[in-house]
XYZ file of C-alpha atoms in Angstrom:
336
model
C 8.084 99.747 -153.644
C 10.014 98.369 -156.691
C 12.279 101.470 -158.141
C 11.398 102.452 -161.849
C 14.347 104.277 -162.251
C 18.371 103.190 -161.584
C 19.157 107.083 -161.437
C 17.203 110.437 -160.799
C 19.475 113.603 -161.358
C 18.480 117.155 -160.380
C 19.686 120.274 -161.707
C 20.804 122.358 -164.950
C 20.532 121.669 -168.511
C 21.220 124.027 -171.328
C 22.946 124.314 -174.603
C 26.811 124.706 -174.495
C 28.340 126.826 -177.016
C 32.034 125.434 -177.311
C 34.575 127.450 -179.005
C 38.467 127.220 -178.974
C 41.020 127.232 -178.249
C 41.917 130.255 -178.396
C 45.750 131.424 -177.984
C 45.758 135.003 -176.525
C 43.383 136.802 -174.698
C 39.878 137.558 -176.061
C 40.076 140.930 -177.928
C 36.872 143.209 -177.604
C 36.457 146.020 -179.749
C 34.676 144.175 -182.152
C 37.654 142.407 -183.054
C 37.047 138.987 -184.805
C 39.343 135.908 -183.682
C 39.073 132.233 -185.610
C 39.215 129.508 -183.863
C 39.932 125.851 -184.521
C 36.487 124.446 -183.749
C 33.080 125.301 -182.319
C 30.019 123.142 -181.301
C 26.717 123.578 -179.939
C 26.345 120.811 -177.739
C 23.882 119.467 -175.019
C 25.413 121.151 -171.685
C 24.435 121.704 -167.777
C 26.673 119.357 -165.323
C 22.774 117.710 -164.412
C 22.136 116.883 -167.671
C 25.607 115.731 -169.288
C 25.436 113.158 -166.270
C 22.280 112.001 -167.019
C 23.131 111.574 -170.484
C 26.437 109.468 -169.080
C 24.531 107.540 -167.241
C 22.082 106.573 -169.733
C 24.759 105.828 -172.118
C 26.360 103.392 -169.183
C 22.927 101.571 -169.012
C 20.816 103.148 -166.623
C 17.515 103.859 -166.633
C 17.495 108.053 -165.887
C 15.108 110.597 -165.458
C 16.123 114.563 -165.002
C 14.212 117.091 -163.252
C 15.089 120.797 -163.658
C 13.240 123.957 -165.536
C 14.175 125.129 -168.917
C 12.302 127.648 -170.968
C 9.462 127.549 -173.491
C 12.088 128.785 -176.234
C 14.054 127.011 -179.090
C 16.862 126.458 -176.983
C 14.753 124.506 -174.227
C 13.241 122.669 -177.133
C 16.731 121.720 -178.234
C 17.501 120.817 -174.698
C 14.162 118.461 -174.377
C 14.973 116.763 -177.532
C 18.773 115.937 -177.240
C 17.923 114.493 -173.602
C 15.269 112.441 -174.857
C 17.474 111.059 -177.726
C 19.846 110.160 -175.427
C 17.384 108.019 -173.457
C 16.937 110.279 -170.507
C 13.096 110.560 -169.239
C 12.124 114.142 -169.385
C 8.987 113.743 -168.203
C 9.836 116.017 -164.844
C 11.747 118.610 -166.875
C 9.545 121.141 -166.381
C 8.877 124.078 -169.032
C 8.768 127.372 -167.586
C 6.512 129.807 -169.599
C 8.280 133.001 -168.762
C 12.011 132.472 -168.210
C 14.287 131.492 -170.612
C 16.546 128.606 -171.108
C 20.006 128.677 -169.586
C 22.730 129.329 -171.905
C 26.529 128.741 -171.561
C 29.440 129.888 -173.704
C 32.692 127.794 -172.953
C 36.248 129.097 -174.689
C 39.154 126.752 -174.403
C 42.572 127.776 -174.528
C 45.531 125.420 -174.916
C 45.126 121.421 -175.625
C 45.909 118.390 -173.714
C 46.151 118.024 -169.673
C 47.498 121.579 -169.597
C 44.095 122.925 -171.525
C 42.126 125.366 -169.564
C 38.190 126.845 -170.339
C 36.364 130.004 -169.434
C 32.891 129.380 -168.779
C 30.044 132.059 -169.336
C 26.484 131.239 -168.363
C 23.384 133.130 -168.959
C 21.301 131.788 -165.617
C 17.627 131.777 -167.378
C 15.574 129.622 -165.422
C 18.203 128.593 -162.661
C 17.730 131.006 -160.152
C 13.900 129.877 -160.299
C 14.611 126.035 -160.076
C 13.162 124.815 -156.823
C 12.154 121.786 -154.916
C 8.852 121.983 -156.288
C 10.392 121.178 -159.605
C 11.083 117.996 -158.205
C 7.783 115.124 -157.970
C 7.625 113.256 -154.782
C 6.915 110.274 -156.623
C 10.396 110.302 -158.549
C 12.571 110.338 -155.453
C 10.616 107.277 -154.229
C 11.417 105.547 -157.670
C 15.076 105.874 -157.590
C 17.660 103.468 -156.651
C 20.062 106.765 -156.713
C 19.641 110.504 -156.182
C 22.329 112.790 -157.845
C 22.653 116.736 -157.595
C 24.440 119.012 -159.392
C 25.317 122.690 -159.781
C 24.318 123.172 -156.378
C 25.549 126.963 -156.338
C 23.815 127.871 -159.613
C 20.147 126.989 -158.219
C 20.189 128.652 -154.741
C 16.155 127.778 -154.435
C 16.836 123.993 -154.868
C 19.827 123.932 -153.041
C 17.828 125.038 -149.853
C 15.320 122.462 -150.697
C 18.198 119.713 -151.402
C 18.815 118.467 -147.558
C 14.851 117.614 -147.476
C 14.911 115.873 -151.431
C 17.879 113.883 -150.513
C 16.451 112.663 -147.046
C 13.160 111.756 -148.591
C 15.351 109.803 -151.387
C 17.175 107.820 -148.523
C 14.090 107.104 -146.821
C 12.664 105.360 -149.535
C 16.100 103.355 -150.102
C 17.943 105.327 -152.323
C 21.702 106.355 -152.433
C 22.490 109.518 -153.211
C 25.347 112.106 -154.370
C 26.235 115.286 -155.034
C 28.747 117.488 -157.271
C 28.650 121.350 -156.643
C 30.797 122.434 -159.401
C 32.138 125.668 -159.111
C 30.819 128.760 -157.049
C 30.803 132.016 -159.505
C 30.948 134.394 -156.056
C 33.017 131.921 -154.494
C 31.207 131.905 -150.939
C 30.650 128.047 -150.970
C 28.117 128.559 -148.665
C 29.357 126.764 -145.640
C 25.966 126.786 -143.570
C 24.138 125.347 -146.780
C 26.680 122.589 -147.425
C 26.665 121.849 -143.683
C 23.062 120.451 -143.973
C 23.310 118.690 -147.135
C 26.544 116.733 -146.534
C 24.967 114.951 -143.759
C 22.641 113.186 -146.272
C 24.736 112.693 -149.072
C 26.372 109.513 -149.501
C 28.833 110.624 -152.340
C 30.459 114.138 -152.867
C 32.094 114.463 -156.268
C 33.870 117.597 -156.297
C 37.142 117.948 -158.501
C 40.367 118.912 -156.935
C 40.037 122.855 -156.531
C 36.194 122.677 -155.353
C 37.263 120.312 -152.816
C 39.726 122.392 -151.191
C 37.418 125.343 -151.596
C 34.696 123.626 -149.847
C 37.148 122.345 -147.251
C 38.551 125.618 -146.458
C 35.175 127.190 -146.384
C 34.021 124.593 -143.933
C 37.164 125.330 -142.091
C 36.408 128.968 -142.030
C 32.899 128.268 -140.848
C 33.724 127.473 -137.046
C 37.041 125.040 -135.981
C 34.564 124.396 -133.042
C 32.562 122.062 -135.379
C 34.077 118.487 -133.904
C 36.518 117.828 -136.793
C 39.326 119.634 -134.383
C 40.740 121.665 -137.557
C 40.633 125.505 -138.081
C 40.911 128.001 -141.257
C 43.088 126.793 -143.681
C 42.969 122.904 -142.560
C 41.524 122.137 -146.116
C 44.849 123.364 -148.249
C 46.129 120.005 -149.074
C 43.853 117.696 -151.079
C 44.285 114.881 -148.801
C 43.384 117.200 -146.041
C 40.175 118.321 -147.868
C 39.193 115.209 -148.731
C 39.262 114.075 -145.206
C 37.779 117.306 -143.779
C 34.804 116.816 -146.019
C 34.205 113.060 -145.489
C 34.021 113.666 -141.876
C 30.745 115.703 -142.280
C 29.251 112.390 -143.827
C 29.862 111.456 -147.415
C 32.521 109.230 -149.211
C 34.276 112.406 -150.607
C 35.625 111.513 -154.198
C 38.200 113.800 -155.926
C 38.661 114.200 -159.564
C 42.087 115.306 -160.019
C 42.690 115.508 -163.783
C 45.510 113.892 -165.171
C 46.511 112.451 -161.896
C 43.339 110.185 -161.683
C 40.984 110.531 -159.071
C 40.913 109.426 -154.981
C 38.388 109.026 -152.505
C 38.200 109.329 -148.628
C 35.979 107.158 -146.556
C 36.527 109.062 -143.196
C 39.048 106.517 -142.630
C 41.057 105.973 -145.680
C 42.257 106.693 -149.414
C 41.826 104.864 -152.319
C 43.543 106.047 -155.465
C 43.229 105.534 -158.932
C 45.692 106.789 -161.892
C 43.298 106.910 -164.481
C 44.049 106.013 -168.165
C 45.625 108.030 -170.790
C 43.787 109.512 -173.808
C 44.474 112.310 -176.200
C 41.642 114.699 -175.488
C 39.921 116.891 -178.004
C 37.648 118.572 -175.520
C 37.474 118.316 -171.531
C 34.107 119.909 -171.041
C 31.736 117.743 -169.291
C 34.427 115.167 -168.132
C 33.700 115.279 -164.354
C 30.020 114.758 -165.153
C 30.998 111.846 -167.337
C 33.055 110.748 -164.206
C 30.212 111.376 -161.809
C 28.144 109.175 -164.468
C 30.815 106.446 -164.351
C 30.955 106.607 -160.672
C 26.916 105.839 -159.559
C 26.905 103.335 -162.686
C 29.539 101.313 -160.930
C 28.023 101.754 -157.368
C 24.620 100.559 -158.297
C 26.244 97.633 -160.333
C 28.061 96.696 -156.896
C 31.388 97.448 -157.499
C 33.724 98.315 -154.690
C 34.746 101.748 -153.832
C 38.040 101.034 -155.857
C 36.429 99.630 -158.683
C 33.604 102.523 -158.847
C 36.957 105.096 -159.261
C 38.403 103.105 -162.008
C 35.350 102.897 -164.087
C 34.418 106.620 -163.317
C 37.833 107.711 -164.237
C 37.846 105.735 -167.588
C 34.287 107.427 -168.145
C 35.601 110.759 -167.662
C 38.626 110.699 -169.789
C 37.149 108.984 -172.644
C 34.315 111.143 -172.712
C 36.924 113.855 -173.685
C 37.615 111.970 -177.365
C 34.973 114.506 -179.205
C 33.787 118.182 -178.474
C 30.988 118.577 -176.521
C 30.083 116.857 -172.847
C 28.089 113.931 -174.463
C 29.436 112.571 -178.222
C 32.163 110.526 -176.987
C 30.722 108.946 -173.382
C 31.274 105.643 -173.242
C 29.187 102.281 -172.996
C 29.375 100.303 -169.826
C 31.404 97.774 -172.240
C 33.651 100.245 -173.152
C 34.399 101.592 -169.851
C 34.953 98.330 -168.161
C 37.567 97.225 -171.134
C 39.462 100.444 -170.577
C 39.743 99.364 -166.546
C 40.813 95.972 -167.389
C 43.645 97.042 -169.646
C 44.585 99.547 -166.978
C 44.947 96.708 -164.636
C 47.348 94.924 -166.757
C 49.558 97.837 -167.023
C 49.892 97.995 -163.498
C-alpha cells in the first residue's frame, strides 16, 4: 500500500503561555512581577514536532485528543494553518484541552524554564484515538510525551509494532517524567519496537538509570547506576534496540547505534526562547532519515533545526525550512 503520509505523530497538543525571564523566585502573596516577554503559542511536544516536520516539507498527520473548548479550537486552527492533517485529532466533549504555562529564567545557553501543565485530555488519550488506517499510511510514526499519557503509553508497543509491520520506521521522545518513576517496565516493552529514541541528556541518564535499577540481569551486564554518564546511558538504551539520539544543548548531540558513537557539535545561534527546541530537533532528525541521510547527516540537520527554532519566542514561529536547515549544516561543514 502506498504511504499517504510521510509522518504520523502520536501525542499531546495544547496552548503554551510562555512568560519570562524571571530573575528571582516566583512571588506568591498576590504580588505582581513584570517580565520582558509573554506569548500565547502552540505547545505540546507532539504538536511542535509535527509542525516542525511540516515546515521541513513532510506530509504530516497528528493523532491525539483535545477538548471542545476555546483552547482546543486554537490548537486545531494552529496545526491546520501549519499544514498538519488534524483529521485524527479527536475532540473530547467533556474534558478540557491541556494547558501549559512556561516560566523562563535567564537567557542564552544557561537559561532554564519551569513548566506547569494542567493535563486535561492527556490522561484520557489512548490507543483507540489512533485510527488503524493511519498507522498503515505512514512512512514513519513518532510518539511524544510518553509519561503524560499513561493509557496511550500502554498501547504504544502494539501501535508501533503495527506501524512497523506496514513498513514504517518509528521513534519515541519520552520527554520528562513528572513523577520521576521513568516506568522501566513500560519502556522495556516499547523500546524493542522503537527504531530511534530521542531523549535529552538528563532524560537519557534517568531512563538508563531506571533501566539499570529494574534489573541488572536483563542481559546487559550492568547494575544500578550504570547509566550515570551520557555515553554509558546511550549505550545501555541502545542495547534495548533503538538507535539512541541524545540532545545535549549547547554541546550539540550524539547518537549510539549499539556499536559506536556519532557526534555533532551543532550550530551557534543567539537564542530568544528554547521552548520546543528538542521537538524541532526531532522533526529535523526524522525528516533527514526519511530523506536518506546517514546518521551523521541526520544529527547535523536535527541540531540545526533545534538551534534555529530558538530564534523566536514559542516552539513553532522560527522553525526552519529544509533549505534553511541544510544551508546551516553546509556552513557548519565549512568551519570544521
